[in-house]
mmCIF file of C-alpha atoms in Angstrom:
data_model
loop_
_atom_site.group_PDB
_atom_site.id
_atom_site.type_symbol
_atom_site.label_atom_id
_atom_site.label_comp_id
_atom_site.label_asym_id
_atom_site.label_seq_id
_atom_site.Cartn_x
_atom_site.Cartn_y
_atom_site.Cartn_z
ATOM 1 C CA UNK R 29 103.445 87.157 87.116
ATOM 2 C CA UNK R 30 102.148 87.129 90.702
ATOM 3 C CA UNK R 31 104.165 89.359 93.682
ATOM 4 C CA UNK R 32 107.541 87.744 94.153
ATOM 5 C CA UNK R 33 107.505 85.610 90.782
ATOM 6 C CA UNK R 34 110.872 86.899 90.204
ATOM 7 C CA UNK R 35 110.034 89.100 87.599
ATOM 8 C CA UNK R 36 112.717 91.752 87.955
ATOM 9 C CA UNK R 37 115.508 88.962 88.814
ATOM 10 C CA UNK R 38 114.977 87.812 85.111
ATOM 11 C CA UNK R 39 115.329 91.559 83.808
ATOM 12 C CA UNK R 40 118.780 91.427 85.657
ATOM 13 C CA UNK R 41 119.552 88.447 84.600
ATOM 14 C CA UNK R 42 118.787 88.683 80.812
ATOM 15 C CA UNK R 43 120.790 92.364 81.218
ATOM 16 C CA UNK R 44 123.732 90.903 83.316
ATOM 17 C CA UNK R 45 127.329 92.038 81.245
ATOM 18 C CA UNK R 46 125.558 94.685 79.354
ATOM 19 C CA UNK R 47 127.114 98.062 79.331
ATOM 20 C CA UNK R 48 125.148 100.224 82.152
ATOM 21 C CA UNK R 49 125.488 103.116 79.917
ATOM 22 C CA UNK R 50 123.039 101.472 77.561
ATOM 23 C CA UNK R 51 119.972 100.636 80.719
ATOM 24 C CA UNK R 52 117.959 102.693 81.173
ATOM 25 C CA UNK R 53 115.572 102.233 84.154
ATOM 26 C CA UNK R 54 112.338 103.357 85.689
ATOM 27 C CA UNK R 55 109.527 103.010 87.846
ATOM 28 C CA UNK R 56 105.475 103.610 86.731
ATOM 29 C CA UNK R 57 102.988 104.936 89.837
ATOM 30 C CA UNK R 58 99.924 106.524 89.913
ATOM 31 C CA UNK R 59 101.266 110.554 90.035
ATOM 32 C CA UNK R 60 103.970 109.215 86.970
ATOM 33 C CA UNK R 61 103.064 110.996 83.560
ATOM 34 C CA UNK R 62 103.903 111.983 80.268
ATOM 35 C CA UNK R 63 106.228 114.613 81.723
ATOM 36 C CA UNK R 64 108.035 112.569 84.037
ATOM 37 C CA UNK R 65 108.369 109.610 81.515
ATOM 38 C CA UNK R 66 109.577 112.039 78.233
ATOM 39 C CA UNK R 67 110.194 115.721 79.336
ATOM 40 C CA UNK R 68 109.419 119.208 79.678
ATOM 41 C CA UNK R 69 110.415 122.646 80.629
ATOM 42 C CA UNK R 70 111.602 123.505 84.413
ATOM 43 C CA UNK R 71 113.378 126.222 85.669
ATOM 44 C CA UNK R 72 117.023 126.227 85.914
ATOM 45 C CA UNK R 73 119.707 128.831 87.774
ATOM 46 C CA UNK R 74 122.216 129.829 85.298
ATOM 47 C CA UNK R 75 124.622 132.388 86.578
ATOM 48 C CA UNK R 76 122.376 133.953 89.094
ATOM 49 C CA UNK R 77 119.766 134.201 86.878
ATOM 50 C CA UNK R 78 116.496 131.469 86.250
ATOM 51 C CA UNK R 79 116.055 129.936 83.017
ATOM 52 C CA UNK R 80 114.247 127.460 81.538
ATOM 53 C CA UNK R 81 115.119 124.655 79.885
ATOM 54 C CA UNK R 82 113.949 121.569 78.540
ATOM 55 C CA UNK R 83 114.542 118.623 80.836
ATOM 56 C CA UNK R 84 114.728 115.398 79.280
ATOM 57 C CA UNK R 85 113.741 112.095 80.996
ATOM 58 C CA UNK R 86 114.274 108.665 80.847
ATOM 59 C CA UNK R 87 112.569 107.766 77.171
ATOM 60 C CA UNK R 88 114.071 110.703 75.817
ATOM 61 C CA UNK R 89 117.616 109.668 77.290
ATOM 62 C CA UNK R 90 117.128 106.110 76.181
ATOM 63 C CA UNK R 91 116.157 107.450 72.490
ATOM 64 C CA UNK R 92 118.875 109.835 72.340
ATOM 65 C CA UNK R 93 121.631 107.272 73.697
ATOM 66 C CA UNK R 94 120.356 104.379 70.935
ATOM 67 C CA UNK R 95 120.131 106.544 67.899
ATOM 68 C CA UNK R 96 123.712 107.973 68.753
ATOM 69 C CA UNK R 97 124.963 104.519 69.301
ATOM 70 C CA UNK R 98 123.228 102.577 66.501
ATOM 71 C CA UNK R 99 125.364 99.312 66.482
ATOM 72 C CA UNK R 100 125.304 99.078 70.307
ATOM 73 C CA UNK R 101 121.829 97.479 72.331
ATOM 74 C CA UNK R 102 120.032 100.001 74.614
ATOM 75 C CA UNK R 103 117.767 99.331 77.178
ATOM 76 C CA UNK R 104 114.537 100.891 78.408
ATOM 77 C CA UNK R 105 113.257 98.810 81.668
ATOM 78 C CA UNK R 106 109.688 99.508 83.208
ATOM 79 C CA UNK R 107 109.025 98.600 86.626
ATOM 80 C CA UNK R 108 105.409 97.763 87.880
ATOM 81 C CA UNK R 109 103.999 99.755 84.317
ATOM 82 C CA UNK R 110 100.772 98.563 85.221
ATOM 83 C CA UNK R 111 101.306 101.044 88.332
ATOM 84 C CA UNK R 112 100.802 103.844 86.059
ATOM 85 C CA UNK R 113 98.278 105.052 84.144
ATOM 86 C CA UNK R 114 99.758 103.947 80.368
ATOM 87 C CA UNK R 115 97.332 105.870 77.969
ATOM 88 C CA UNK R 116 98.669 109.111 79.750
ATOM 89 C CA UNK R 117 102.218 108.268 80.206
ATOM 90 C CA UNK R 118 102.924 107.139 76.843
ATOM 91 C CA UNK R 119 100.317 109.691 74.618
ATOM 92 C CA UNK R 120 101.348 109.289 71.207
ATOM 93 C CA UNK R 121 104.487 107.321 71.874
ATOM 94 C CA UNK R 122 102.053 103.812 72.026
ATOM 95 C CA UNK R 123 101.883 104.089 68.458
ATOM 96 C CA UNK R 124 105.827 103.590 68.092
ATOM 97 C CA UNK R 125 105.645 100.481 69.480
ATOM 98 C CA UNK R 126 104.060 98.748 66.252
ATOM 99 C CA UNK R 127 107.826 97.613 65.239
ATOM 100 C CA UNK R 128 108.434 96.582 61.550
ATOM 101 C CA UNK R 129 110.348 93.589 60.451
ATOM 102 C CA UNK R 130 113.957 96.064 60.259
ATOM 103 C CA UNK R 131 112.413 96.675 64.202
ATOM 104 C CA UNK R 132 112.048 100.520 63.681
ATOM 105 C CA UNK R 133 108.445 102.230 64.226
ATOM 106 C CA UNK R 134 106.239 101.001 61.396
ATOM 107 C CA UNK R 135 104.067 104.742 62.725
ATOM 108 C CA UNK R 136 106.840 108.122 63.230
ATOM 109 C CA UNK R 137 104.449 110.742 64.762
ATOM 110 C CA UNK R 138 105.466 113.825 65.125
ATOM 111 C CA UNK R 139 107.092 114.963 67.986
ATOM 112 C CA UNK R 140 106.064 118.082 70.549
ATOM 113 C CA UNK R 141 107.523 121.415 69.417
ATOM 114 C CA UNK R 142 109.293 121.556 72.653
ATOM 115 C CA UNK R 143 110.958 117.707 72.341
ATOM 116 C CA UNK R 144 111.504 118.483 68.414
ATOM 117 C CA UNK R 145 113.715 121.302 69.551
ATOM 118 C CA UNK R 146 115.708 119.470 71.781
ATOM 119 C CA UNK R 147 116.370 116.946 69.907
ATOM 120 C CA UNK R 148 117.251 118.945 67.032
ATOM 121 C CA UNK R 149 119.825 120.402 69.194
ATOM 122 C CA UNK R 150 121.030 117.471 70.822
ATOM 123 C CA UNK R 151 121.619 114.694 67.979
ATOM 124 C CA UNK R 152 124.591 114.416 65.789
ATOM 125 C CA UNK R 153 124.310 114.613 62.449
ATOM 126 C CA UNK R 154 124.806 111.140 61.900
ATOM 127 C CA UNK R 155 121.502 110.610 64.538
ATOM 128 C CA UNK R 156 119.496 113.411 63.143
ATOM 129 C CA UNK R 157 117.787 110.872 61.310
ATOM 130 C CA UNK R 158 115.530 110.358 64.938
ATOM 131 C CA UNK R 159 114.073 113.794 64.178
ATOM 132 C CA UNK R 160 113.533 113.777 60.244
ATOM 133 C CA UNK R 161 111.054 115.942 59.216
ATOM 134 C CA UNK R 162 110.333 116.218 62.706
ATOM 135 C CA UNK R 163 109.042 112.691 63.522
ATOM 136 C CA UNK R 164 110.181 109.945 66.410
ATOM 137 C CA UNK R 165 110.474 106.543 65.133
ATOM 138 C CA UNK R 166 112.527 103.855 67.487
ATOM 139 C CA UNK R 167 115.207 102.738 66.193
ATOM 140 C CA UNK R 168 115.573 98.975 65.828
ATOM 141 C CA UNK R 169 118.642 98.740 69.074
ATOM 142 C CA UNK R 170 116.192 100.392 71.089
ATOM 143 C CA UNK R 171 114.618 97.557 73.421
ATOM 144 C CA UNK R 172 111.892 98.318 75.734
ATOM 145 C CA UNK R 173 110.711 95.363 78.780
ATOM 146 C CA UNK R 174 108.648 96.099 81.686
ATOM 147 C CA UNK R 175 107.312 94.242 84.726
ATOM 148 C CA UNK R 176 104.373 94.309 85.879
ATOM 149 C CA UNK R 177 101.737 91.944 88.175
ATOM 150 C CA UNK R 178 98.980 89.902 86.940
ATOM 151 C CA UNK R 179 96.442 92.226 85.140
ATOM 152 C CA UNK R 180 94.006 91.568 88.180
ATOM 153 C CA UNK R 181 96.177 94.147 90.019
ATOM 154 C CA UNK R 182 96.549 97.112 87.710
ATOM 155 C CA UNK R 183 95.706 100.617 89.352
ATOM 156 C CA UNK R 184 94.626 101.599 86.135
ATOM 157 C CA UNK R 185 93.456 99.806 83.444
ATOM 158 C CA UNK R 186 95.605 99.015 80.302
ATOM 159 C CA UNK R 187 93.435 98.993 77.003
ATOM 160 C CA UNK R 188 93.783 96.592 74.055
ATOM 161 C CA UNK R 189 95.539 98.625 71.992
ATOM 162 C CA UNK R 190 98.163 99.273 74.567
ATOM 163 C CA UNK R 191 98.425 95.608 75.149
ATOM 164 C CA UNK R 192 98.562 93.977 71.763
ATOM 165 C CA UNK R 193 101.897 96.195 70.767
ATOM 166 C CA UNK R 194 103.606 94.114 73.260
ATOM 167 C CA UNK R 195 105.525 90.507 73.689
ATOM 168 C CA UNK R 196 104.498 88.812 76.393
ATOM 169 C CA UNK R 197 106.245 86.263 78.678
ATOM 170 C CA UNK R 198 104.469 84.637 81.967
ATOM 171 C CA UNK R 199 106.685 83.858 84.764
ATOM 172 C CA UNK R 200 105.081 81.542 86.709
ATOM 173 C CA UNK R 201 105.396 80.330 90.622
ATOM 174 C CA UNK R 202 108.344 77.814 90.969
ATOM 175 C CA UNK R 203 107.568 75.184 93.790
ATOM 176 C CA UNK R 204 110.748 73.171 93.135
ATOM 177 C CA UNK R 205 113.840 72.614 95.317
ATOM 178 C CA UNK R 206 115.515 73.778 91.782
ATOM 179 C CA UNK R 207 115.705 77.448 92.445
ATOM 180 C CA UNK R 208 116.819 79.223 95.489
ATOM 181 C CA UNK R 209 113.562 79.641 97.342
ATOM 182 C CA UNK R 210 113.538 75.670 97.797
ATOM 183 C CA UNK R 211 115.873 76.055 100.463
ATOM 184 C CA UNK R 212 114.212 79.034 102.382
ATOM 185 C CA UNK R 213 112.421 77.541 105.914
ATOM 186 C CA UNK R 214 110.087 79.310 108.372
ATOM 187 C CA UNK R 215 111.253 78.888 111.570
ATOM 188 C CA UNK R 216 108.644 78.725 114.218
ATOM 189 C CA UNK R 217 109.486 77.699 118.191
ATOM 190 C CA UNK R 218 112.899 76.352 116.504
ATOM 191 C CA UNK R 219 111.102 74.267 114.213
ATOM 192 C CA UNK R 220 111.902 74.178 110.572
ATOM 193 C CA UNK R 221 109.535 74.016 107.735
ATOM 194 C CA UNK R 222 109.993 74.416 103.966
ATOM 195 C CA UNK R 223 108.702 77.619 102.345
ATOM 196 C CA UNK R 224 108.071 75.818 99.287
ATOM 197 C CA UNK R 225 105.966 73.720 100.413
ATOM 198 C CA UNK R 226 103.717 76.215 102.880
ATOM 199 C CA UNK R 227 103.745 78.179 99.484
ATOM 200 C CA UNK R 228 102.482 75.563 97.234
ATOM 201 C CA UNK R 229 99.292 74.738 99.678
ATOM 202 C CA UNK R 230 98.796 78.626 101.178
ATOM 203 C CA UNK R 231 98.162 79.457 96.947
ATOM 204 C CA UNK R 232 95.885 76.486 96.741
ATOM 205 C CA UNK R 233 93.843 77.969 99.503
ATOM 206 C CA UNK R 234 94.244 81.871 97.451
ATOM 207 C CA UNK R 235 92.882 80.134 94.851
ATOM 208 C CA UNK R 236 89.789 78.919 96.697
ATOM 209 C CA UNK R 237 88.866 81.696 98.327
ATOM 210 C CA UNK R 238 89.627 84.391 95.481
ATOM 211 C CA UNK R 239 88.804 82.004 92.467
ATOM 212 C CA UNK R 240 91.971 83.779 90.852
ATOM 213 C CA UNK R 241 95.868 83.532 91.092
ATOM 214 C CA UNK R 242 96.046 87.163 91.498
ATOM 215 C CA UNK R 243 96.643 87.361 94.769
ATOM 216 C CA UNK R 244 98.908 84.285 94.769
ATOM 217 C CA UNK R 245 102.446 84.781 96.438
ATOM 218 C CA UNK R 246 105.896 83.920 94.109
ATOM 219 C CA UNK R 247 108.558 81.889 95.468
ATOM 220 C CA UNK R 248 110.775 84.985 96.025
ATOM 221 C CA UNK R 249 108.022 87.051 98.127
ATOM 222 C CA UNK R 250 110.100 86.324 100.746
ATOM 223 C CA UNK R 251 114.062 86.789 100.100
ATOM 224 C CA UNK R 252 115.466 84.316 102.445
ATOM 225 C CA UNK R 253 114.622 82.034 105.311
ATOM 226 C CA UNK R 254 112.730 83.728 107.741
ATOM 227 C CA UNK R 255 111.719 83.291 111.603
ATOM 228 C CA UNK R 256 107.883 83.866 113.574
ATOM 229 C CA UNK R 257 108.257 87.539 113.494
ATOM 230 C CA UNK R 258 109.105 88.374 109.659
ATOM 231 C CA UNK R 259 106.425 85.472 108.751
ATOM 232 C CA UNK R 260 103.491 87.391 110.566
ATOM 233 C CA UNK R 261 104.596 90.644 109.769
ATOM 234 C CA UNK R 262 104.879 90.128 105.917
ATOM 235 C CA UNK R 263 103.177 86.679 105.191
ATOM 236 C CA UNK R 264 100.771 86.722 107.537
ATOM 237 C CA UNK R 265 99.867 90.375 107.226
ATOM 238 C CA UNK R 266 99.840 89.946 103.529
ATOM 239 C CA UNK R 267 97.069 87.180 104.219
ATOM 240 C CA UNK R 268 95.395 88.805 105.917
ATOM 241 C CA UNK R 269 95.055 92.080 104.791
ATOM 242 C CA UNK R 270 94.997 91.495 101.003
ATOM 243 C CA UNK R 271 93.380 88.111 100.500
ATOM 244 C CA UNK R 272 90.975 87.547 103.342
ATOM 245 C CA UNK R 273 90.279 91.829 103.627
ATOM 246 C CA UNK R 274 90.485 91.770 107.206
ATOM 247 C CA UNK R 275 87.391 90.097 107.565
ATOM 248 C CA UNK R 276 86.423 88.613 110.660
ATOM 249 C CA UNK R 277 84.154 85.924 111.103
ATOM 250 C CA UNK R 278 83.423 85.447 107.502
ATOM 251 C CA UNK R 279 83.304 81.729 106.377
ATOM 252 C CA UNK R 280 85.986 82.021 103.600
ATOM 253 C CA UNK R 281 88.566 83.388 106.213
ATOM 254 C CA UNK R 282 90.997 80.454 106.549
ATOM 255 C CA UNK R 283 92.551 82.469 109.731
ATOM 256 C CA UNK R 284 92.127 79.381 111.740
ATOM 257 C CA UNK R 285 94.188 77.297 114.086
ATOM 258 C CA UNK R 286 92.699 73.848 112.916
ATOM 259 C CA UNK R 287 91.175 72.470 110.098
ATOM 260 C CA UNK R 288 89.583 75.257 107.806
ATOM 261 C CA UNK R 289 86.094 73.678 107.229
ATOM 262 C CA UNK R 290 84.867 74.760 110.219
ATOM 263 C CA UNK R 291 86.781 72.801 112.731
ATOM 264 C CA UNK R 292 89.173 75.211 113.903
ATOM 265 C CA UNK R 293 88.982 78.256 116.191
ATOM 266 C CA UNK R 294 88.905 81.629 113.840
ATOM 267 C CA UNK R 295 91.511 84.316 114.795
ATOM 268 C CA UNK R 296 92.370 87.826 113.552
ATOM 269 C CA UNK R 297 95.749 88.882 112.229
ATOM 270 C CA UNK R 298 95.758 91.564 115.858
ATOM 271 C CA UNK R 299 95.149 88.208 118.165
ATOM 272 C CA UNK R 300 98.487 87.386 117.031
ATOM 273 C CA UNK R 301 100.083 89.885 118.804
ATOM 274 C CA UNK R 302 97.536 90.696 121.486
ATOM 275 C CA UNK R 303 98.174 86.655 123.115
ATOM 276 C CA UNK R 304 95.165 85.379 122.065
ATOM 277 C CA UNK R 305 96.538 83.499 119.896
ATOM 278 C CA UNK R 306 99.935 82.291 120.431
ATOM 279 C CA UNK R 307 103.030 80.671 118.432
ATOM 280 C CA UNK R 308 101.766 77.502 118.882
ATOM 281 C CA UNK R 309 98.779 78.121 117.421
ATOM 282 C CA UNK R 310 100.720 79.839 114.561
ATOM 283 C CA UNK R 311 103.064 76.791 114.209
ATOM 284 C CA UNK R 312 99.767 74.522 113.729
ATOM 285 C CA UNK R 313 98.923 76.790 111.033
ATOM 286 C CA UNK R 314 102.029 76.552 109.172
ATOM 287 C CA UNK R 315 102.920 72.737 109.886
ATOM 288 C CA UNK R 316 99.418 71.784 108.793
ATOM 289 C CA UNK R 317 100.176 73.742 104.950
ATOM 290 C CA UNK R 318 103.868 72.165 104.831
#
């Protein structure tokens, strides 16, 4: 869904009175890899002395933690994966997502020499059956969700393959009074106007400009009501800087203190704090979209 859609609320939501021991949680961006995501060898001070070690990370915690626990759910959350680039964080681990009907791997691969060992050493015996013949396969209590934008703004691409081994769910942009957004406001020169509603007509004009709903704002890009100065440095700056490119003069910019075909005055996202262009001017702006 778009920024502020409330994608992670859900995650907490669905997990809400699960055991913590069983969620397991991380973050994709661009320097996040295959080491960082499964493991590998670092150095380690063990009386006085460096080792090394195999360091396990947040799959391999997640895989250890549901094959030991087997009648208990586990957890592996993925925030922003579309942050990351997927073909190199996951490697060969993609192919375990292809569940079968019992919800194990329908694929085991075989695991790297360095994970094998660990894992050997680190399973019970009643587990050891997530390293036979020195294979992964997921185990069916082993659930994996991630977040992410609309595709539109990836960093790096995600491929078909990648895709298609995945559910999908769509959150979309809530304009009701319903959820807790409809009772943010915007408070300009100590008038109140409904977020909502700004939000509902600001997309419209997203949509215009960028012939998309990528750059569209959720209902919960802002967290609570808000006054003149949060609006223009997070709204407005958002606006400005992502949508319109902070482009001047440019007839899709609908920076303007009047009507936007033409009829207003054109400002920049600076005149707003250089006097140019004061709160009233703002408020215009904002009364005219609520």
């Amino acid at each position: 869904g778009a920024p502020g859609s409330g994608k992670s609320h859900k995650v907490a939501e669905a997990l809400a009175g699960e055991d913590e021991e069983n969620i397991f949680r991380t973050t994709f961006h661009p320097d996040y890899d295959y080491a960082s995501f499964v493991g590998c060898y670092k150095p380690e001070m063990i009386e006085g002395k460096i080792t090394y070690a195999f360091a396990p990370q947040v799959f391999t915690n997640a895989y250890v933690r549901a094959w030991e626990h087997p009648n208990e759910k586990v957890y592996l959350v993925i925030e922003e994966i579309n942050r990351g680039n997927c073909a190199q964080i996951f490697g060969d681990l993609f192919q375990l997502l292809d569940r079968k009907d019992d919800g194990t791997s329908e694929y085991p691969i075989h695991a790297d020499n360095d994970l094998a060992i660990y894992l050997q050493d680190t399973l019970s015996d009643d587990a050891k059956q997530g390293i036979a013949e020195g294979k992964l396969c997921l185990p069916a209590n082993l659930h994996i969700i991630a977040t992410m934008n609309t595709s539109d703004q990836s960093l790096f691409p995600m491929d078909s393959a990648f895709k298609r081994r995945w559910d999908w769910e769509y959150i979309p942009i809530d304009y009701s009074d319903e959820v807790k957004s409809g009772q943010f406001v915007i408070t300009i020169n100590d008038k109140n106007y409904k977020w909502v509603t700004f939000l509902k007509n600001v997309n419209g004009l997203i949509c215009d400009l960028t012939h998309s709903e990528d750059k569209q704002m959720g209902n919960f890009f802002i967290k609570s009501s808000i006054k003149e100065k949060e609006f223009k440095s997070k709204v407005m700056a958002y606006l400005w800087h992502e949508v319109c490119k902070d482009e001047y003069g440019t007839q899709d910019n609908f920076f303007r203190s009047g009507e936007r075909a033409g009829n207003g005055e054109e400002f920049s996202f600076n005149q707003l704090y250089d006097g140019k262009i004061d709160s009233r001017s703002e408020e215009r702006r904002v009364g005219k979209e609520c």
